CSV table of C-alpha atoms in Angstrom, one decimal:
chain,number,residue,atom,x,y,z
A,1,MET,CA,24.4,-22.9,-12.7
A,2,GLU,CA,25.3,-19.4,-12.9
A,3,VAL,CA,23.6,-16.2,-12.5
A,4,ASP,CA,25.0,-13.1,-13.2
A,5,LEU,CA,24.2,-11.2,-9.7
A,6,ASN,CA,24.4,-8.1,-11.5
A,7,TYR,CA,21.3,-8.5,-13.3
A,8,SER,CA,19.9,-10.2,-10.8
A,9,SER,CA,21.1,-6.4,-8.3
A,10,SER,CA,19.1,-4.8,-11.0
A,11,ILE,CA,15.9,-6.3,-11.4
A,12,PHE,CA,15.9,-7.1,-7.2
A,13,ALA,CA,15.9,-3.2,-7.3
A,14,ASP,CA,13.6,-2.3,-9.4
A,15,PHE,CA,11.3,-4.7,-7.9
A,16,LEU,CA,11.9,-3.4,-4.8
A,17,ASP,CA,11.1,0.8,-6.4
A,18,ARG,CA,7.9,-1.0,-7.4
A,19,MET,CA,7.0,-2.3,-4.1
A,20,CYS,CA,7.9,1.3,-2.2
A,21,MET,CA,5.1,3.3,-4.9
A,22,ILE,CA,2.5,0.7,-4.3
A,23,GLN,CA,2.5,0.9,-0.6
A,24,ASP,CA,2.5,4.8,-1.0
A,25,GLU,CA,-0.3,4.9,-2.9
A,26,PHE,CA,-1.9,2.0,-0.7
A,27,ASN,CA,-1.1,4.4,2.2
A,28,ARG,CA,-2.0,7.2,0.5
A,29,ARG,CA,-5.7,5.8,-0.7
A,30,SER,CA,-6.1,4.6,2.8
A,31,GLN,CA,-5.4,8.2,4.3
A,32,SER,CA,-8.2,9.5,2.3
A,33,ALA,CA,-10.4,6.9,2.3
A,34,SER,CA,-9.6,7.0,6.5
A,35,SER,CA,-10.5,11.0,6.7
A,36,SER,CA,-14.0,10.7,4.8
A,37,GLU,CA,-15.7,7.2,6.8
A,38,VAL,CA,-18.8,8.0,9.0
A,39,PRO,CA,-18.6,6.7,11.9
A,40,ALA,CA,-20.1,3.2,12.8
A,41,ASP,CA,-23.2,4.8,14.4
A,42,GLU,CA,-23.7,7.1,11.6
A,43,CYS,CA,-24.0,4.1,9.0
A,44,SER,CA,-26.1,1.7,11.5
A,45,GLY,CA,-28.8,4.5,12.1
A,46,GLN,CA,-28.6,3.7,15.4
A,47,GLY,CA,-27.9,7.1,17.8
A,48,SER,CA,-26.2,6.4,20.5
A,49,ARG,CA,-28.2,6.8,23.0
A,50,VAL,CA,-27.8,8.3,26.8
């Protein structure tokens, strides 16, 4: 069975481009989510004890 490598490589290149876009979007959303997180002790309702 023969596979046209030009066709296959263009599909693979498109796949890699899409994966890069998804990774960039994930990183962007992760950064915005982490900047809006509240510290764990504030979330639990328990303050730090000194």
